[in-house]
């Protein structure tokens, strides 16, 4: 720091000395009057001058003092200019609002003795907690007054209205610390030309403030940005050339009177709440050079029409964050004076016209965040009209991120010699990355992430010596990345190569030329060894090595460099070993060590963190008792799928900001601490697959934002507490495989109306199914299997709205989203004796399982209204009667299990039209007659119909009566049975496969959202065909952490 401070001090001395010499040359020999000298010295005594700016204020020649000017003829003091030329902290270690050359203190009224004072500037200093002095309004000869951003607070004195000769007034404020109650005093300053009141609170001046200003007919500049104004009628100031009313809340149509101010050269009406159409005649304002209508959000115009205007002198156009639409016309190339065009966050479509090549003066072009679907022009027009005969020779920033641009990078992009920032992220550009980009020597930021670029990473990028930000993440790049790619990147601070197929082949002793702050190598092949070159990086605060093929242990030196990390993500590797007991990371960091092979006790961070994700490891022991005290501001806690034991510590309730608690699949014991009820912002709580016991705490009723609750596969008991009725946002309640008892409370349907998933499977609930369940209009999964329920199936279950939709859009359900990490909803569906876990396609599942209870009565015909139902299981009950003929209305049904009941009568022939059906079990009933043929029925084996002594026909070996009228010589029984079997299976397989695949495929061509779910069923059909001889269906379980209890 010594060198910068020395340089800064030297600059100060040179500036003072040069100003002194200049002043001396003009004012040599001039003395102030005794009165003026005393006035200035008294003024100086009231100031705090830590940088000694006023060191020259001594002697009798005050006209030579720094910041003082005198009249050339009389020698009277007419100017005080003590503005801070360095308004931002520069070369100064001491904390302060401005730092370098900063004045503070009080403004003394001795200045009133300076009768000839015409110029007074104290801007950009720090007179904090001082009011604007009342006496300033009595410096009657002032023509220039600038007190802007000088820390003054309170009300601006109306006495300033006495300054009738004032032409320039700037009282802009710091963050609204100044205010006025009326603008009437301004009407007295009739010669005023420049008025700036930025950030002054004008919210109390009344709706007719503009009438006061219209009296200032000489006004050429009006800046009232961020003043809390809410009304705007008509500003009629014919001389006005510079208008800034930005960041107010007018909430009105665009003011047409602006078009009458024909001398306007600069208009800033950004962030004003304007709506409606942008007047096309803005393009005809002959003097207009600067126009900003950004961040109005509701202003609309057709780009094709808007940019066809003449715009004769326009240099800056800013329409960011509005609703401009249509294509950019070729006429844009006629705005040859244009230096900046910002169309960020609109609805611009199409491609970029080649005529932009005519914009030789363009420095900044942003069309990010639109719906651009075309490609970059292959050739630019008018390049020969530019002085250098090169494409857009002055372009410094090209931002086209977050569109749908396609095609390859054209050659001219690599010829933009002055380009500093190239941002093309989040598009659909493809092909190889041009090596010519490596010749853009001024490039500081290169963003090519989230595209479809393929091929290798050009080594020429290693020549970009000014590059600080390098992002090619989420592409299809492959090949080797070596030291040559980083050869001259000494200024690199951000490096993102993640989610490619790149292989980092770097020598173990390589010393990078850079010191990066942000390093993302996720899903690149970094391993198998932990990268040794990381030890040279001293400034990293963001590190992502997830899914990097590392199968090493973490070296000791690594923990000496983590103290600065705000993100540590080494998940999805095979890193092994034991972690230090304290993880030394930056305060409020995100720590993701999930999906590795770490073992030993759970480590704790040395400071507060906000995300702590250690799931899918081999950690053992207990959850630290003080975990809540160490991380009171934690947002996301996941310790799932480890080997943890012991009880859940009560201190977990001290993490009151938690949105996710995931302790799934451990060996935790004891009861749930009631303190969890203190986590008022909790959205997902997963305690499934443990050995927890006891009752659900009443304090759960405090969790008003809870959306997902999993207590499945534990030993909980008792009745459901009535406090759960407060969980009005709850979408998933999974209490399966516990020992809960009592009746299913009717308040579930009355109060938990957001429920989409309700699983009370395998408990000891008794009584009847509540008849008010149809009130759960969002319910897609109802699993009440393996309980002691009795009575009949309520007929009004056929009114469940979510199960009645024939088209469901897949929506990935996740909760507690926090910086890209979230809790993924999960549910096990029981089919044919196997559990399938659903996560990403869970929203497609419409499932009802009432099996293994004591239900009786008939199959409610009303259930056939549930046309969106995919799984239906009523097995192992005492349900009788015949099946409704219109069971074929369940057109999405993929699995139907009615086994072990008392059904009778003929199986409706319409069952064969259920084209999605891949699992069917009607065994152990009293069905009779011929088994329907055709469609999916030909793909099911005899086990689907066994135990029905009065059924006949394929696939059973029992012939129906009309099948035996054959006069041919009979074969022996054993041969005949085998022969019939051999004849039927090829036919059933071929016909069933054709119908079961081709017909649904045609249906899904029309109804695509069911594709994911359907092909899961196709997979099970293929398994059935492979094993049809042995009648053993196998279903692939894609993800199972632990086998469920036997049912």
XYZ file of N, CA and C in Angstrom, residues 272-400:
387
model
N -39.722 4.974 -14.845
C -40.744 5.945 -14.419
C -42.137 5.324 -14.337
N -42.277 4.063 -14.709
C -43.600 3.441 -14.682
C -44.472 3.832 -15.855
N -43.871 4.308 -16.951
C -44.647 4.648 -18.136
C -45.118 3.372 -18.839
N -46.269 3.472 -19.481
C -46.803 2.339 -20.231
C -47.401 2.845 -21.540
N -47.840 1.907 -22.360
C -48.398 2.282 -23.655
C -47.345 2.279 -24.741
N -47.652 2.922 -25.853
C -46.777 2.899 -27.019
C -45.720 4.004 -26.963
N -44.548 3.658 -27.427
C -43.484 4.659 -27.593
C -43.802 5.454 -28.859
N -43.908 6.780 -28.764
C -44.214 7.570 -29.973
C -43.129 7.401 -31.034
N -43.550 7.032 -32.231
C -42.587 6.837 -33.310
C -41.924 8.147 -33.709
N -42.610 9.269 -33.445
C -42.064 10.577 -33.840
C -40.887 11.005 -32.981
N -40.541 10.241 -31.938
C -39.305 10.538 -31.205
C -38.109 10.526 -32.143
N -38.194 9.673 -33.148
C -37.106 9.570 -34.109
C -36.965 10.776 -35.010
N -37.924 11.709 -34.919
C -37.864 12.895 -35.769
C -37.347 14.125 -35.019
N -37.037 13.981 -33.705
C -36.473 15.110 -32.954
C -35.065 15.395 -33.474
N -34.924 16.540 -34.098
C -33.719 16.829 -34.887
C -32.450 16.968 -34.051
N -32.595 17.328 -32.770
C -31.411 17.565 -31.947
C -31.112 16.420 -30.976
N -31.944 15.408 -30.980
C -31.840 14.355 -29.977
C -30.575 13.508 -30.173
N -29.763 13.453 -29.116
C -28.554 12.638 -29.131
C -28.628 11.482 -28.131
N -29.368 11.693 -27.045
C -29.411 10.690 -25.968
C -30.871 10.429 -25.598
N -31.283 9.161 -25.605
C -32.645 8.789 -25.204
C -32.599 7.518 -24.388
N -33.102 7.605 -23.137
C -33.213 6.416 -22.287
C -34.642 6.293 -21.777
N -35.291 5.210 -22.178
C -36.624 4.857 -21.666
C -36.557 3.505 -20.959
N -35.386 3.157 -20.458
C -35.150 1.832 -19.884
C -35.990 1.596 -18.629
N -36.243 0.314 -18.366
C -36.863 -0.171 -17.129
C -38.222 0.488 -16.876
N -38.987 0.712 -17.936
C -40.385 1.080 -17.744
C -41.281 -0.158 -17.796
N -40.747 -1.235 -18.345
C -41.349 -2.570 -18.307
C -42.596 -2.732 -19.168
N -43.398 -1.664 -19.332
C -44.659 -1.814 -20.061
C -44.736 -0.935 -21.303
N -43.656 -0.289 -21.662
C -43.641 0.479 -22.898
C -43.478 -0.478 -24.074
N -44.243 -0.249 -25.107
C -44.215 -1.164 -26.236
C -44.035 -0.414 -27.543
N -43.449 -1.096 -28.511
C -43.281 -0.545 -29.856
C -42.781 -1.656 -30.760
N -43.053 -1.514 -32.017
C -42.508 -2.426 -33.015
C -41.127 -1.940 -33.422
N -40.137 -2.786 -33.248
C -38.775 -2.398 -33.637
C -38.720 -2.037 -35.118
N -39.469 -2.767 -35.912
C -39.460 -2.529 -37.355
C -39.867 -1.104 -37.677
N -40.886 -0.596 -36.955
C -41.350 0.768 -37.207
C -40.502 1.805 -36.468
N -40.160 1.502 -35.217
C -39.455 2.477 -34.385
C -38.110 2.866 -34.982
N -37.378 1.873 -35.473
C -36.025 2.155 -35.955
C -35.981 2.556 -37.426
N -37.159 2.738 -38.034
C -37.196 3.279 -39.390
C -37.180 4.799 -39.390
N -37.337 5.398 -38.189
C -37.282 6.854 -38.084
C -35.928 7.377 -38.503
N -35.857 8.689 -38.714
C -34.598 9.252 -39.227
C -33.516 9.314 -38.158
N -33.894 9.627 -36.882
C -32.937 9.685 -35.789
C -31.635 10.351 -36.254
N -31.690 11.590 -36.687
C -30.549 12.175 -37.414
C -29.263 12.317 -36.621
N -29.363 12.614 -35.304
C -28.141 12.836 -34.525
C -27.997 11.856 -33.373
N -28.833 10.843 -33.300
C -28.886 9.974 -32.123
C -27.557 9.249 -31.902
N -27.113 9.280 -30.675
C -25.874 8.609 -30.290
C -26.124 7.470 -29.296
N -27.093 7.671 -28.394
C -27.379 6.650 -27.372
C -28.867 6.359 -27.370
N -29.225 5.074 -27.526
C -30.604 4.604 -27.428
C -30.656 3.491 -26.380
N -31.476 3.701 -25.348
C -31.582 2.707 -24.287
C -33.054 2.396 -24.051
N -33.489 1.220 -24.550
C -34.862 0.745 -24.351
C -34.889 -0.505 -23.480
N -33.874 -0.725 -22.670
C -33.771 -1.959 -21.881
C -34.989 -2.141 -20.984
N -35.388 -3.399 -20.806
C -36.468 -3.791 -19.898
C -37.779 -3.086 -20.226
N -38.252 -3.325 -21.445
C -39.575 -2.881 -21.867
C -40.237 -4.024 -22.628
N -41.167 -3.680 -23.506
C -41.863 -4.707 -24.279
C -41.779 -4.418 -25.769
N -40.605 -4.011 -26.223
C -40.395 -3.858 -27.650
C -40.477 -5.224 -28.314
N -41.020 -5.257 -29.516
C -41.209 -6.541 -30.187
C -40.879 -6.392 -31.666
N -40.976 -7.501 -32.366
C -40.699 -7.481 -33.795
C -39.215 -7.608 -34.098
N -38.901 -7.504 -35.365
C -37.529 -7.688 -35.824
C -36.804 -6.347 -35.937
N -35.492 -6.417 -35.780
C -34.658 -5.227 -35.999
C -34.527 -5.031 -37.503
N -34.956 -3.873 -38.012
C -34.921 -3.679 -39.466
C -33.530 -3.325 -39.963
N -33.348 -3.485 -41.249
C -32.070 -3.104 -41.864
C -31.812 -1.608 -41.732
N -32.913 -0.833 -41.528
C -32.766 0.627 -41.403
C -31.952 1.031 -40.186
N -31.714 0.121 -39.272
C -30.892 0.448 -38.102
C -29.512 0.919 -38.547
N -29.089 0.467 -39.707
C -27.772 0.845 -40.212
C -27.662 2.293 -40.622
N -28.810 3.002 -40.671
C -28.784 4.413 -41.053
C -28.437 5.322 -39.888
N -28.451 4.802 -38.665
C -28.127 5.616 -37.483
C -26.619 5.665 -37.315
N -25.966 6.312 -38.216
C -24.505 6.225 -38.290
C -23.795 6.929 -37.148
N -24.513 7.766 -36.369
C -23.878 8.421 -35.221
C -24.005 7.572 -33.946
N -24.698 6.472 -34.040
C -25.005 5.670 -32.856
C -23.730 5.120 -32.210
N -23.604 5.339 -30.904
C -22.482 4.782 -30.146
C -22.935 3.707 -29.162
N -24.221 3.734 -28.770
C -24.707 2.765 -27.787
C -26.153 2.408 -28.087
N -26.452 1.107 -28.166
C -27.806 0.610 -28.377
C -28.071 -0.504 -27.376
N -29.057 -0.280 -26.493
C -29.371 -1.253 -25.448
C -30.830 -1.671 -25.571
N -31.059 -2.926 -25.978
C -32.402 -3.498 -26.098
C -32.580 -4.674 -25.141
N -31.797 -4.700 -24.099
C -31.847 -5.795 -23.130
C -33.261 -6.005 -22.584
N -33.656 -7.270 -22.421
C -34.896 -7.643 -21.743
C -36.123 -7.048 -22.424
N -36.305 -7.407 -23.695
C -37.511 -7.070 -24.431
C -38.021 -8.336 -25.110
N -38.816 -8.167 -26.154
C -39.322 -9.318 -26.904
C -38.906 -9.234 -28.368
N -37.683 -8.764 -28.594
C -37.169 -8.629 -29.957
C -36.984 -10.021 -30.568
N -37.373 -10.148 -31.840
C -37.343 -11.450 -32.501
C -36.412 -11.415 -33.701
N -36.317 -12.577 -34.360
C -35.561 -12.668 -35.591
C -34.062 -12.649 -35.368
N -33.342 -12.262 -36.400
C -31.895 -12.222 -36.325
C -31.377 -10.794 -36.289
N -30.075 -10.663 -36.398
C -29.426 -9.351 -36.420
C -29.105 -9.015 -37.866
N -29.596 -7.869 -38.354
C -29.350 -7.546 -39.767
C -27.878 -7.224 -40.038
N -27.447 -7.572 -41.230
C -26.062 -7.300 -41.605
C -25.748 -5.827 -41.703
N -26.807 -4.982 -41.742
C -26.590 -3.536 -41.866
C -25.955 -2.932 -40.621
N -25.879 -3.658 -39.510
C -25.202 -3.094 -38.333
C -23.729 -2.825 -38.635
N -23.237 -3.414 -39.700
C -21.861 -3.140 -40.100
C -21.624 -1.694 -40.466
N -22.710 -0.947 -40.750
C -22.572 0.475 -41.096
C -22.384 1.352 -39.866
N -22.601 0.779 -38.688
C -22.521 1.554 -37.442
C -21.064 1.641 -37.003
N -20.306 2.431 -37.720
C -18.858 2.495 -37.496
C -18.501 3.082 -36.135
N -19.418 3.885 -35.532
C -19.134 4.539 -34.255
C -19.642 3.747 -33.054
N -20.316 2.644 -33.312
C -20.946 1.883 -32.228
C -19.893 1.316 -31.279
N -20.113 1.588 -29.965
C -19.224 1.066 -28.932
C -19.891 -0.008 -28.088
N -21.212 0.095 -27.931
C -21.928 -0.810 -27.034
C -23.184 -1.313 -27.723
N -23.349 -2.632 -27.789
C -24.541 -3.240 -28.361
C -25.018 -4.361 -27.447
N -26.235 -4.188 -26.897
C -26.815 -5.218 -26.035
C -28.216 -5.567 -26.522
N -28.399 -6.841 -26.894
C -29.734 -7.351 -27.234
C -29.989 -8.586 -26.374
N -29.361 -8.645 -25.224
C -29.516 -9.793 -24.327
C -30.947 -9.888 -23.813
N -31.347 -11.112 -23.462
C -32.641 -11.322 -22.824
C -33.819 -11.063 -23.729
N -33.748 -11.502 -24.993
C -34.852 -11.345 -25.937
C -35.226 -12.697 -26.535
N -35.955 -12.671 -27.633
C -36.370 -13.904 -28.300
C -35.750 -14.007 -29.683
N -34.509 -13.583 -29.789
C -33.811 -13.640 -31.070
C -33.632 -15.103 -31.472
N -34.192 -15.451 -32.604
C -34.152 -16.850 -33.034
C -33.302 -17.057 -34.286
N -32.865 -16.000 -34.884
C -32.072 -16.141 -36.099
C -30.616 -16.383 -35.792
N -29.793 -16.060 -36.733
C -28.353 -16.261 -36.576
C -27.640 -14.922 -36.696
N -26.394 -14.904 -36.323
C -25.577 -13.716 -36.544
C -25.306 -13.589 -38.051
N -25.328 -12.362 -38.578
C -25.134 -12.215 -40.030
C -23.781 -12.769 -40.469
N -23.808 -13.485 -41.571
C -22.571 -14.077 -42.072
C -21.609 -13.002 -42.558
N -22.175 -11.953 -43.156
C -21.369 -10.862 -43.690
C -21.967 -9.544 -43.224
N -21.114 -8.583 -42.855
C -21.564 -7.260 -42.448
C -21.523 -6.311 -43.640
N -22.567 -5.471 -43.732
C -22.619 -4.491 -44.813
C -21.856 -3.224 -44.420
N -21.410 -2.510 -45.410
C -20.860 -1.177 -45.197
C -19.540 -1.124 -44.469
N -18.827 -2.238 -44.381
C -17.545 -2.228 -43.685
C -16.578 -1.266 -44.344
N -16.688 -1.130 -45.660
C -15.762 -0.258 -46.390
C -16.015 1.220 -46.111
N -17.165 1.539 -45.482
C -17.428 2.948 -45.141
C -16.751 3.361 -43.848
N -16.305 2.399 -43.052
C -15.596 2.714 -41.812
C -14.148 3.082 -42.141
N -13.599 3.963 -41.339
C -12.267 4.507 -41.619
C -11.230 3.411 -41.750
N -11.306 2.406 -40.891
C -10.281 1.366 -40.873
C -10.578 0.213 -41.816
N -11.723 0.294 -42.532
C -12.144 -0.800 -43.408
C -12.242 -2.129 -42.674
N -12.567 -2.044 -41.375
C -12.753 -3.258 -40.583
C -14.140 -3.221 -39.961
N -14.710 -4.361 -39.625
C -16.077 -4.390 -39.086
C -16.187 -3.705 -37.726
N -17.129 -2.754 -37.642
C -17.439 -2.046 -36.389
C -16.173 -1.781 -35.581
N -15.308 -0.926 -36.077
C -13.967 -0.760 -35.494
C -13.961 -0.209 -34.078
N -15.067 0.423 -33.637
C -15.096 0.999 -32.294
C -15.855 0.149 -31.280
N -16.392 -0.973 -31.717
C -17.215 -1.782 -30.823
C -16.377 -2.337 -29.672
N -16.838 -2.057 -28.443
C -16.129 -2.502 -27.252
C -16.901 -3.587 -26.490
N -18.230 -3.518 -26.553
C -19.039 -4.482 -25.796
C -20.139 -5.027 -26.694
N -20.191 -6.349 -26.845
C -21.217 -7.027 -27.624
C -21.900 -8.053 -26.715
N -23.133 -7.733 -26.301
C -23.879 -8.569 -25.356
C -25.124 -9.116 -26.047
N -25.142 -10.432 -26.264
C -26.278 -11.088 -26.915
C -26.756 -12.289 -26.098
